[in-house]
PDB file of C-alpha atoms and ligand atoms in Angstrom:
ATOM      1  CA  MET H   1     -15.126  29.829  22.704  1.00  0.00           C
ATOM      2  CA  GLU H   2     -15.630  26.067  23.109  1.00  0.00           C
ATOM      3  CA  ASN H   3     -16.470  23.917  20.092  1.00  0.00           C
ATOM      4  CA  GLU H   4     -15.648  20.548  18.613  1.00  0.00           C
ATOM      5  CA  ILE H   5     -15.986  18.646  15.323  1.00  0.00           C
ATOM      6  CA  ARG H   6     -15.150  15.106  14.244  1.00  0.00           C
ATOM      7  CA  MET H   7     -15.039  13.833  10.686  1.00  0.00           C
ATOM      8  CA  GLU H   8     -14.156  10.563   9.072  1.00  0.00           C
ATOM      9  CA  MET H   9     -13.393  10.244   5.397  1.00  0.00           C
ATOM     10  CA  ALA H  10     -12.001   7.890   2.796  1.00  0.00           C
ATOM     11  CA  ALA H  11      -8.251   8.368   2.273  1.00  0.00           C
ATOM     12  CA  LEU H  12      -8.555   9.689  -1.283  1.00  0.00           C
ATOM     13  CA  PRO H  13      -6.831  12.656  -2.959  1.00  0.00           C
ATOM     14  CA  GLU H  14     -10.307  14.055  -3.708  1.00  0.00           C
ATOM     15  CA  ASN H  15     -10.873  14.587   0.028  1.00  0.00           C
ATOM     16  CA  GLU H  16      -7.681  16.574   0.740  1.00  0.00           C
ATOM     17  CA  GLY H  17      -9.248  19.840  -0.420  1.00  0.00           C
ATOM     18  CA  PHE H  18     -12.457  19.097   1.473  1.00  0.00           C
ATOM     19  CA  ALA H  19     -10.548  18.491   4.716  1.00  0.00           C
ATOM     20  CA  ARG H  20      -8.749  21.863   4.358  1.00  0.00           C
ATOM     21  CA  ILE H  21     -11.968  23.768   3.711  1.00  0.00           C
ATOM     22  CA  ALA H  22     -13.902  22.031   6.499  1.00  0.00           C
ATOM     23  CA  VAL H  23     -11.273  22.889   9.111  1.00  0.00           C
ATOM     24  CA  ALA H  24     -11.001  26.479   7.816  1.00  0.00           C
ATOM     25  CA  ALA H  25     -14.799  26.850   8.070  1.00  0.00           C
ATOM     26  CA  PHE H  26     -14.704  25.525  11.635  1.00  0.00           C
ATOM     27  CA  LEU H  27     -12.318  28.367  12.541  1.00  0.00           C
ATOM     28  CA  THR H  28     -14.252  31.267  10.978  1.00  0.00           C
ATOM     29  CA  PRO H  29     -16.293  32.165  14.110  1.00  0.00           C
ATOM     30  CA  LEU H  30     -12.964  33.083  15.732  1.00  0.00           C
ATOM     31  CA  ASN H  31     -12.218  35.662  13.021  1.00  0.00           C
ATOM     32  CA  PRO H  32      -8.763  34.271  12.251  1.00  0.00           C
ATOM     33  CA  THR H  33      -6.415  36.211   9.983  1.00  0.00           C
ATOM     34  CA  VAL H  34      -5.875  35.090   6.379  1.00  0.00           C
ATOM     35  CA  GLU H  35      -2.377  34.064   7.430  1.00  0.00           C
ATOM     36  CA  GLU H  36      -3.674  31.893  10.283  1.00  0.00           C
ATOM     37  CA  ILE H  37      -6.212  30.163   8.029  1.00  0.00           C
ATOM     38  CA  CYS H  38      -3.458  29.507   5.495  1.00  0.00           C
ATOM     39  CA  ASP H  39      -1.193  28.054   8.199  1.00  0.00           C
ATOM     40  CA  VAL H  40      -3.869  25.650   9.410  1.00  0.00           C
ATOM     41  CA  LYS H  41      -4.911  24.667   5.876  1.00  0.00           C
ATOM     42  CA  THR H  42      -1.298  23.846   5.038  1.00  0.00           C
ATOM     43  CA  ALA H  43      -0.934  21.666   8.141  1.00  0.00           C
ATOM     44  CA  VAL H  44      -4.204  19.822   7.413  1.00  0.00           C
ATOM     45  CA  SER H  45      -3.153  19.302   3.816  1.00  0.00           C
ATOM     46  CA  GLU H  46       0.217  17.830   4.834  1.00  0.00           C
ATOM     47  CA  ALA H  47      -1.204  15.417   7.404  1.00  0.00           C
ATOM     48  CA  VAL H  48      -4.123  14.241   5.249  1.00  0.00           C
ATOM     49  CA  THR H  49      -1.920  13.851   2.162  1.00  0.00           C
ATOM     50  CA  ASN H  50       0.511  11.774   4.213  1.00  0.00           C
ATOM     51  CA  ALA H  51      -2.304   9.431   5.219  1.00  0.00           C
ATOM     52  CA  VAL H  52      -3.438   9.107   1.588  1.00  0.00           C
ATOM     53  CA  ILE H  53       0.047   8.538   0.146  1.00  0.00           C
ATOM     54  CA  HIS H  54       2.088   6.884   2.876  1.00  0.00           C
ATOM     55  CA  ALA H  55      -0.260   5.230   5.372  1.00  0.00           C
ATOM     56  CA  TYR H  56      -2.323   3.438   2.759  1.00  0.00           C
ATOM     57  CA  ASP H  57       0.078   3.536  -0.221  1.00  0.00           C
ATOM     58  CA  GLY H  58      -2.652   5.208  -2.288  1.00  0.00           C
ATOM     59  CA  GLN H  59      -4.909   2.165  -1.848  1.00  0.00           C
ATOM     60  CA  GLY H  60      -7.487   3.959   0.311  1.00  0.00           C
ATOM     61  CA  GLY H  61      -8.517   3.570   3.937  1.00  0.00           C
ATOM     62  CA  ARG H  62     -10.012   5.784   6.648  1.00  0.00           C
ATOM     63  CA  ILE H  63      -8.859   9.146   7.964  1.00  0.00           C
ATOM     64  CA  ARG H  64     -10.263  10.601  11.163  1.00  0.00           C
ATOM     65  CA  ILE H  65      -9.983  14.318  11.895  1.00  0.00           C
ATOM     66  CA  SER H  66     -11.005  15.974  15.103  1.00  0.00           C
ATOM     67  CA  CYS H  67     -10.738  19.657  15.988  1.00  0.00           C
ATOM     68  CA  ARG H  68     -11.401  21.289  19.309  1.00  0.00           C
ATOM     69  CA  LEU H  69     -11.414  24.957  20.204  1.00  0.00           C
ATOM     70  CA  GLU H  70     -10.604  25.942  23.757  1.00  0.00           C
ATOM     71  CA  GLY H  71     -10.741  29.685  23.868  1.00  0.00           C
ATOM     72  CA  ASP H  72      -8.346  30.782  21.147  1.00  0.00           C
ATOM     73  CA  LEU H  73      -6.444  27.477  21.112  1.00  0.00           C
ATOM     74  CA  LEU H  74      -7.061  25.042  18.257  1.00  0.00           C
ATOM     75  CA  HIS H  75      -6.325  21.411  19.073  1.00  0.00           C
ATOM     76  CA  MET H  76      -6.370  19.119  16.035  1.00  0.00           C
ATOM     77  CA  GLU H  77      -5.816  15.397  15.579  1.00  0.00           C
ATOM     78  CA  ILE H  78      -5.458  13.651  12.231  1.00  0.00           C
ATOM     79  CA  GLU H  79      -5.383   9.886  12.481  1.00  0.00           C
ATOM     80  CA  ASP H  80      -5.029   6.966  10.105  1.00  0.00           C
ATOM     81  CA  PHE H  81      -5.044   3.202  10.562  1.00  0.00           C
ATOM     82  CA  GLY H  82      -2.427   2.422   7.957  1.00  0.00           C
ATOM     83  CA  LYS H  83       1.078   1.045   7.992  1.00  0.00           C
ATOM     84  CA  GLY H  84       2.572   3.370  10.615  1.00  0.00           C
ATOM     85  CA  ILE H  85       6.074   4.843  10.848  1.00  0.00           C
ATOM     86  CA  GLU H  86       9.100   2.818  12.001  1.00  0.00           C
ATOM     87  CA  ASP H  87      11.295   5.771  12.959  1.00  0.00           C
ATOM     88  CA  VAL H  88       9.264   8.886  13.738  1.00  0.00           C
ATOM     89  CA  LYS H  89      12.287  11.037  14.546  1.00  0.00           C
ATOM     90  CA  GLN H  90      13.861  10.317  11.155  1.00  0.00           C
ATOM     91  CA  ALA H  91      10.518  10.810   9.351  1.00  0.00           C
ATOM     92  CA  MET H  92      10.210  14.288  10.862  1.00  0.00           C
ATOM     93  CA  GLU H  93      13.596  15.468   9.615  1.00  0.00           C
ATOM     94  CA  PRO H  94      13.289  18.094   6.859  1.00  0.00           C
ATOM     95  CA  LEU H  95      13.788  16.624   3.368  1.00  0.00           C
ATOM     96  CA  PHE H  96      13.457  13.015   4.569  1.00  0.00           C
ATOM     97  CA  THR H  97      11.093  11.077   2.309  1.00  0.00           C
ATOM     98  CA  THR H  98      10.516   7.415   1.474  1.00  0.00           C
ATOM     99  CA  ARG H  99       8.681   8.355  -1.734  1.00  0.00           C
ATOM    100  CA  ALA H 100      11.140  10.313  -3.849  1.00  0.00           C
ATOM    101  CA  ASP H 101       9.694   8.266  -6.744  1.00  0.00           C
ATOM    102  CA  LEU H 102       6.449  10.245  -6.331  1.00  0.00           C
ATOM    103  CA  GLU H 103       8.387  13.533  -6.119  1.00  0.00           C
ATOM    104  CA  ARG H 104       7.522  13.972  -2.462  1.00  0.00           C
ATOM    105  CA  SER H 105       9.779  16.622  -0.997  1.00  0.00           C
ATOM    106  CA  GLY H 106      10.100  15.430   2.594  1.00  0.00           C
ATOM    107  CA  MET H 107       8.934  18.837   3.832  1.00  0.00           C
ATOM    108  CA  GLY H 108       5.503  17.811   5.145  1.00  0.00           C
ATOM    109  CA  PHE H 109       6.348  17.502   8.837  1.00  0.00           C
ATOM    110  CA  ALA H 110       8.657  20.541   8.604  1.00  0.00           C
ATOM    111  CA  PHE H 111       5.720  22.651   7.333  1.00  0.00           C
ATOM    112  CA  MET H 112       3.377  21.313  10.056  1.00  0.00           C
ATOM    113  CA  GLU H 113       5.996  22.280  12.611  1.00  0.00           C
ATOM    114  CA  ALA H 114       6.615  25.723  11.109  1.00  0.00           C
ATOM    115  CA  PHE H 115       2.982  26.722  10.620  1.00  0.00           C
ATOM    116  CA  MET H 116       1.530  25.350  13.854  1.00  0.00           C
ATOM    117  CA  ASP H 117       2.569  26.030  17.464  1.00  0.00           C
ATOM    118  CA  GLY H 118       2.802  22.394  18.542  1.00  0.00           C
ATOM    119  CA  LEU H 119       3.288  19.069  16.749  1.00  0.00           C
ATOM    120  CA  GLU H 120       3.365  15.551  18.120  1.00  0.00           C
ATOM    121  CA  VAL H 121       3.390  12.311  16.164  1.00  0.00           C
ATOM    122  CA  GLU H 122       2.309   8.992  17.655  1.00  0.00           C
ATOM    123  CA  SER H 123       2.776   5.982  15.433  1.00  0.00           C
ATOM    124  CA  THR H 124       2.739   2.209  15.733  1.00  0.00           C
ATOM    125  CA  PRO H 125       4.008   0.175  12.785  1.00  0.00           C
ATOM    126  CA  GLY H 126       1.163  -1.923  11.373  1.00  0.00           C
ATOM    127  CA  LYS H 127      -1.464  -0.005  13.359  1.00  0.00           C
ATOM    128  CA  GLY H 128      -1.420   3.605  12.212  1.00  0.00           C
ATOM    129  CA  THR H 129      -0.389   7.159  12.909  1.00  0.00           C
ATOM    130  CA  LYS H 130      -1.870  10.049  14.856  1.00  0.00           C
ATOM    131  CA  VAL H 131      -0.661  13.601  14.227  1.00  0.00           C
ATOM    132  CA  ILE H 132      -1.548  16.003  17.040  1.00  0.00           C
ATOM    133  CA  MET H 133      -1.220  19.728  16.414  1.00  0.00           C
ATOM    134  CA  GLU H 134      -2.027  22.893  18.283  1.00  0.00           C
ATOM    135  CA  LYS H 135      -2.225  26.504  17.280  1.00  0.00           C
ATOM    136  CA  LYS H 136      -3.032  29.632  19.184  1.00  0.00           C
ATOM    137  CA  LEU H 137      -5.240  31.897  17.092  1.00  0.00           C
ATOM    138  CA  GLY H 138      -5.764  35.615  17.249  1.00  0.00           C
ATOM    139  CA  ASN H 139      -2.149  36.323  18.040  1.00  0.00           C
ATOM    140  CA  GLU H 140      -2.369  39.845  16.679  1.00  0.00           C
ATOM    141  CA  PRO H 141      -3.064  41.700  19.918  1.00  0.00           C
ATOM    142  CA  TRP H 142      -5.381  44.674  19.856  1.00  0.00           C
ATOM    143  CA  VAL H 143      -3.542  47.871  20.537  1.00  0.00           C
ATOM    144  CA  SER H 144      -5.534  49.389  23.338  1.00  0.00           C
ATOM    145  CA  CYS H 145      -6.322  53.058  22.868  1.00  0.00           C
ATOM    146  CA  GLY H 146      -5.676  55.824  25.322  1.00  0.00           C
ATOM    147  CA  GLU H 147      -3.350  53.876  27.574  1.00  0.00           C
TER     148      GLU H 147
ATOM    149  CA  MET D   1      -7.971  22.817 -14.239  1.00  0.00           C
ATOM    150  CA  GLN D   2      -7.407  26.425 -15.179  1.00  0.00           C
ATOM    151  CA  GLN D   3      -3.616  26.514 -15.438  1.00  0.00           C
ATOM    152  CA  GLN D   4      -2.108  27.169 -18.813  1.00  0.00           C
ATOM    153  CA  PHE D   5       0.949  25.812 -20.531  1.00  0.00           C
ATOM    154  CA  GLU D   6       2.573  27.752 -23.314  1.00  0.00           C
ATOM    155  CA  VAL D   7       5.932  27.575 -25.068  1.00  0.00           C
ATOM    156  CA  ILE D   8       7.429  30.962 -25.956  1.00  0.00           C
ATOM    157  CA  ASP D   9      10.841  30.721 -27.613  1.00  0.00           C
ATOM    158  CA  HIS D  10      12.437  27.947 -25.602  1.00  0.00           C
ATOM    159  CA  TYR D  11      10.631  28.892 -22.388  1.00  0.00           C
ATOM    160  CA  LEU D  12       7.823  26.726 -21.070  1.00  0.00           C
ATOM    161  CA  MET D  13       5.480  29.118 -19.267  1.00  0.00           C
ATOM    162  CA  ILE D  14       3.221  27.481 -16.702  1.00  0.00           C
ATOM    163  CA  ARG D  15       0.449  29.518 -15.145  1.00  0.00           C
ATOM    164  CA  LEU D  16      -0.169  27.604 -11.932  1.00  0.00           C
ATOM    165  CA  PRO D  17      -3.657  26.940 -10.508  1.00  0.00           C
ATOM    166  CA  GLU D  18      -5.197  28.533  -7.431  1.00  0.00           C
ATOM    167  CA  GLU D  19      -4.388  25.539  -5.265  1.00  0.00           C
ATOM    168  CA  ILE D  20      -1.240  23.457  -5.631  1.00  0.00           C
ATOM    169  CA  ASP D  21      -1.661  20.249  -3.651  1.00  0.00           C
ATOM    170  CA  HIS D  22      -1.119  16.512  -4.072  1.00  0.00           C
ATOM    171  CA  ARG D  23      -3.889  16.295  -6.633  1.00  0.00           C
ATOM    172  CA  SER D  24      -3.078  19.228  -8.877  1.00  0.00           C
ATOM    173  CA  SER D  25       0.698  18.801  -8.612  1.00  0.00           C
ATOM    174  CA  SER D  26       0.835  15.366 -10.272  1.00  0.00           C
ATOM    175  CA  GLU D  27      -1.153  16.764 -13.189  1.00  0.00           C
ATOM    176  CA  ILE D  28       1.134  19.814 -13.511  1.00  0.00           C
ATOM    177  CA  SER D  29       4.272  17.641 -13.498  1.00  0.00           C
ATOM    178  CA  ARG D  30       2.806  15.210 -16.005  1.00  0.00           C
ATOM    179  CA  ARG D  31       1.810  17.934 -18.463  1.00  0.00           C
ATOM    180  CA  ALA D  32       5.067  19.843 -18.009  1.00  0.00           C
ATOM    181  CA  ASP D  33       7.195  16.758 -18.692  1.00  0.00           C
ATOM    182  CA  HIS D  34       5.155  15.973 -21.761  1.00  0.00           C
ATOM    183  CA  MET D  35       5.884  19.426 -23.185  1.00  0.00           C
ATOM    184  CA  ILE D  36       9.539  19.340 -22.138  1.00  0.00           C
ATOM    185  CA  LEU D  37       9.998  16.124 -24.110  1.00  0.00           C
ATOM    186  CA  ASP D  38       7.821  17.118 -27.035  1.00  0.00           C
ATOM    187  CA  ARG D  39       8.819  20.672 -27.688  1.00  0.00           C
ATOM    188  CA  GLU D  40      12.103  22.453 -27.658  1.00  0.00           C
ATOM    189  CA  VAL D  41      12.044  23.658 -24.115  1.00  0.00           C
ATOM    190  CA  SER D  42      15.177  24.572 -22.251  1.00  0.00           C
ATOM    191  CA  ASP D  43      13.843  26.696 -19.401  1.00  0.00           C
ATOM    192  CA  VAL D  44      10.662  26.527 -17.324  1.00  0.00           C
ATOM    193  CA  VAL D  45       8.867  29.545 -15.849  1.00  0.00           C
ATOM    194  CA  PHE D  46       6.370  28.957 -13.038  1.00  0.00           C
ATOM    195  CA  ASP D  47       3.892  31.820 -12.768  1.00  0.00           C
ATOM    196  CA  PHE D  48       2.230  31.986  -9.336  1.00  0.00           C
ATOM    197  CA  SER D  49      -0.125  34.915 -10.207  1.00  0.00           C
ATOM    198  CA  ASP D  50      -3.301  32.908  -9.478  1.00  0.00           C
ATOM    199  CA  THR D  51      -1.944  30.755  -6.657  1.00  0.00           C
ATOM    200  CA  LYS D  52      -3.518  31.196  -3.242  1.00  0.00           C
ATOM    201  CA  PHE D  53      -2.502  27.910  -1.653  1.00  0.00           C
ATOM    202  CA  MET D  54       0.511  25.616  -1.954  1.00  0.00           C
ATOM    203  CA  ASP D  55       1.602  22.742   0.262  1.00  0.00           C
ATOM    204  CA  SER D  56       4.814  20.703   0.071  1.00  0.00           C
ATOM    205  CA  SER D  57       3.552  18.959  -3.080  1.00  0.00           C
ATOM    206  CA  GLY D  58       4.501  22.127  -4.975  1.00  0.00           C
ATOM    207  CA  ILE D  59       8.099  21.797  -3.817  1.00  0.00           C
ATOM    208  CA  GLY D  60       8.243  18.423  -5.560  1.00  0.00           C
ATOM    209  CA  VAL D  61       6.965  19.953  -8.804  1.00  0.00           C
ATOM    210  CA  LEU D  62       9.653  22.654  -8.872  1.00  0.00           C
ATOM    211  CA  ALA D  63      12.508  20.438  -7.686  1.00  0.00           C
ATOM    212  CA  GLY D  64      11.489  17.677 -10.101  1.00  0.00           C
ATOM    213  CA  ARG D  65      11.386  19.987 -13.142  1.00  0.00           C
ATOM    214  CA  HIS D  66      14.715  21.491 -12.086  1.00  0.00           C
ATOM    215  CA  ARG D  67      16.222  18.000 -12.006  1.00  0.00           C
ATOM    216  CA  LYS D  68      14.814  17.242 -15.484  1.00  0.00           C
ATOM    217  CA  ILE D  69      16.105  20.312 -17.276  1.00  0.00           C
ATOM    218  CA  SER D  70      19.245  21.302 -15.388  1.00  0.00           C
ATOM    219  CA  CYS D  71      21.294  18.461 -16.887  1.00  0.00           C
ATOM    220  CA  PHE D  72      20.782  20.146 -20.289  1.00  0.00           C
ATOM    221  CA  GLY D  73      21.714  23.526 -18.870  1.00  0.00           C
ATOM    222  CA  GLY D  74      18.115  24.678 -18.414  1.00  0.00           C
ATOM    223  CA  LYS D  75      16.864  26.850 -15.577  1.00  0.00           C
ATOM    224  CA  VAL D  76      13.721  27.121 -13.521  1.00  0.00           C
ATOM    225  CA  TYR D  77      12.257  30.577 -12.888  1.00  0.00           C
ATOM    226  CA  VAL D  78       9.549  31.623 -10.451  1.00  0.00           C
ATOM    227  CA  ILE D  79       7.478  34.741 -11.096  1.00  0.00           C
ATOM    228  CA  HIS D  80       4.700  36.530  -9.184  1.00  0.00           C
ATOM    229  CA  ALA D  81       5.209  34.530  -6.003  1.00  0.00           C
ATOM    230  CA  ASP D  82       3.817  36.212  -2.888  1.00  0.00           C
ATOM    231  CA  GLU D  83       5.680  36.417   0.414  1.00  0.00           C
ATOM    232  CA  ARG D  84       4.187  33.174   1.722  1.00  0.00           C
ATOM    233  CA  ILE D  85       5.204  31.151  -1.338  1.00  0.00           C
ATOM    234  CA  ARG D  86       8.695  32.673  -1.174  1.00  0.00           C
ATOM    235  CA  ARG D  87       8.943  31.668   2.469  1.00  0.00           C
ATOM    236  CA  ILE D  88       7.959  28.081   1.610  1.00  0.00           C
ATOM    237  CA  LEU D  89      10.559  28.003  -1.191  1.00  0.00           C
ATOM    238  CA  ARG D  90      13.227  29.344   1.168  1.00  0.00           C
ATOM    239  CA  MET D  91      12.374  26.816   3.904  1.00  0.00           C
ATOM    240  CA  SER D  92      12.751  23.983   1.397  1.00  0.00           C
ATOM    241  CA  GLY D  93      16.114  25.177   0.092  1.00  0.00           C
ATOM    242  CA  LEU D  94      14.659  25.770  -3.360  1.00  0.00           C
ATOM    243  CA  THR D  95      16.028  29.282  -3.542  1.00  0.00           C
ATOM    244  CA  ASP D  96      19.398  27.681  -4.359  1.00  0.00           C
ATOM    245  CA  LEU D  97      17.945  25.826  -7.343  1.00  0.00           C
ATOM    246  CA  VAL D  98      15.451  28.203  -8.898  1.00  0.00           C
ATOM    247  CA  GLU D  99      15.613  31.851  -9.829  1.00  0.00           C
ATOM    248  CA  ILE D 100      12.972  33.949  -8.114  1.00  0.00           C
ATOM    249  CA  MET D 101      12.163  37.048 -10.143  1.00  0.00           C
ATOM    250  CA  GLU D 102      10.941  40.457  -8.896  1.00  0.00           C
TER     251      GLU D 102
HETATM  252  N1  ADP K 201       0.626   8.873   8.027  1.00  0.00           N
HETATM  253  C1  ADP K 201       1.778   8.263   7.705  1.00  0.00           C
HETATM  254  N2  ADP K 201       1.857   6.904   7.637  1.00  0.00           N
HETATM  255  C2  ADP K 201       3.012   6.289   7.317  1.00  0.00           C
HETATM  256  N3  ADP K 201       4.168   6.949   7.033  1.00  0.00           N
HETATM  257  C3  ADP K 201       4.162   8.292   7.081  1.00  0.00           C
HETATM  258  C4  ADP K 201       2.966   9.023   7.407  1.00  0.00           C
HETATM  259  N4  ADP K 201       3.270  10.347   7.394  1.00  0.00           N
HETATM  260  C5  ADP K 201       4.567  10.443   7.060  1.00  0.00           C
HETATM  261  N5  ADP K 201       5.122   9.213   6.865  1.00  0.00           N
HETATM  262  C6  ADP K 201       6.547   8.932   6.554  1.00  0.00           C
HETATM  263  O1  ADP K 201       7.306  10.072   6.896  1.00  0.00           O
HETATM  264  C7  ADP K 201       8.022  10.566   5.749  1.00  0.00           C
HETATM  265  C8  ADP K 201       8.138  12.076   5.802  1.00  0.00           C
HETATM  266  O2  ADP K 201       6.870  12.708   5.705  1.00  0.00           O
HETATM  267  P1  ADP K 201       6.787  14.197   5.140  1.00  0.00           P
HETATM  268  O3  ADP K 201       7.668  15.063   5.981  1.00  0.00           O
HETATM  269  O4  ADP K 201       5.357  14.582   5.038  1.00  0.00           O
HETATM  270  O5  ADP K 201       7.460  14.109   3.703  1.00  0.00           O
HETATM  271  P2  ADP K 201       6.876  13.462   2.342  1.00  0.00           P
HETATM  272  O6  ADP K 201       5.402  13.244   2.509  1.00  0.00           O
HETATM  273  O7  ADP K 201       7.180  14.499   1.325  1.00  0.00           O
HETATM  274  O8  ADP K 201       7.630  12.191   2.135  1.00  0.00           O
HETATM  275  C9  ADP K 201       7.269  10.021   4.554  1.00  0.00           C
HETATM  276  O9  ADP K 201       8.084   9.905   3.410  1.00  0.00           O
HETATM  277  C10 ADP K 201       6.775   8.668   5.078  1.00  0.00           C
HETATM  278  O10 ADP K 201       7.799   7.697   4.980  1.00  0.00           O
HETATM  279 MG1   MG K 202       4.114  14.624   3.272  1.00  0.00          MG
END
């Protein structure tokens, strides 16, 4: 199946839930498992929340989300135009956070990595951040009968 | 928000909402801290019965409440967490800080 969506939204906490639901709805024609939907929703939530909290320091801005289905492969990009990340490698380490004051746990990138099959982060300080993720859906193979 | 806060003995029981994310988590922490200060609470019990979704914001809620009450000898308990929530707690190292029941 080939399909594609693009959305742009204000970087507000109110839109985090919407982004999760929109991406989940985009996947439904593929009949994903509950587990797969949950994995993708978690990854969307982490990336969008990061844009809201870190990229724009809670002051608002734009978030762009694009999803593409190529067969059973979901390709997703979540992009902001905020402050960017100085040291991406350090930012991706589990438990690393610059906002302990907001009780952030530093597990966002770790969850994206664990629940998706591929994660790449492109960031330029002062320009913004793009999180690129992939996930293969429908991994539960049908057991063929009578073989 | 449909979560409930109740103090029974010295336990603060928090029935968590369906979705624990950035938005709901700040509200949960704020209300919990208010009751921890106000009432005689020594331990906090997080009840995940209704919870269908939690991202890393939830980790901050549990770790933060643990930090607040553990210096007075209090403990954080987790009840009715499904396998997915347990996995998230394990990944974040929270299983060393909180007691997961059942
Ligand atoms: N979109 C972003 N823009 C700027 N900085 C970011 C962005 N996403 C993540 N970061 C940085 O990377 C760190 C780690 O992110 P994450 O693993 O999600 O943990 P947390 O959000 O809990 O801090 C953040 O504390 C922040 O400094
Ligand atoms: Mg994060």
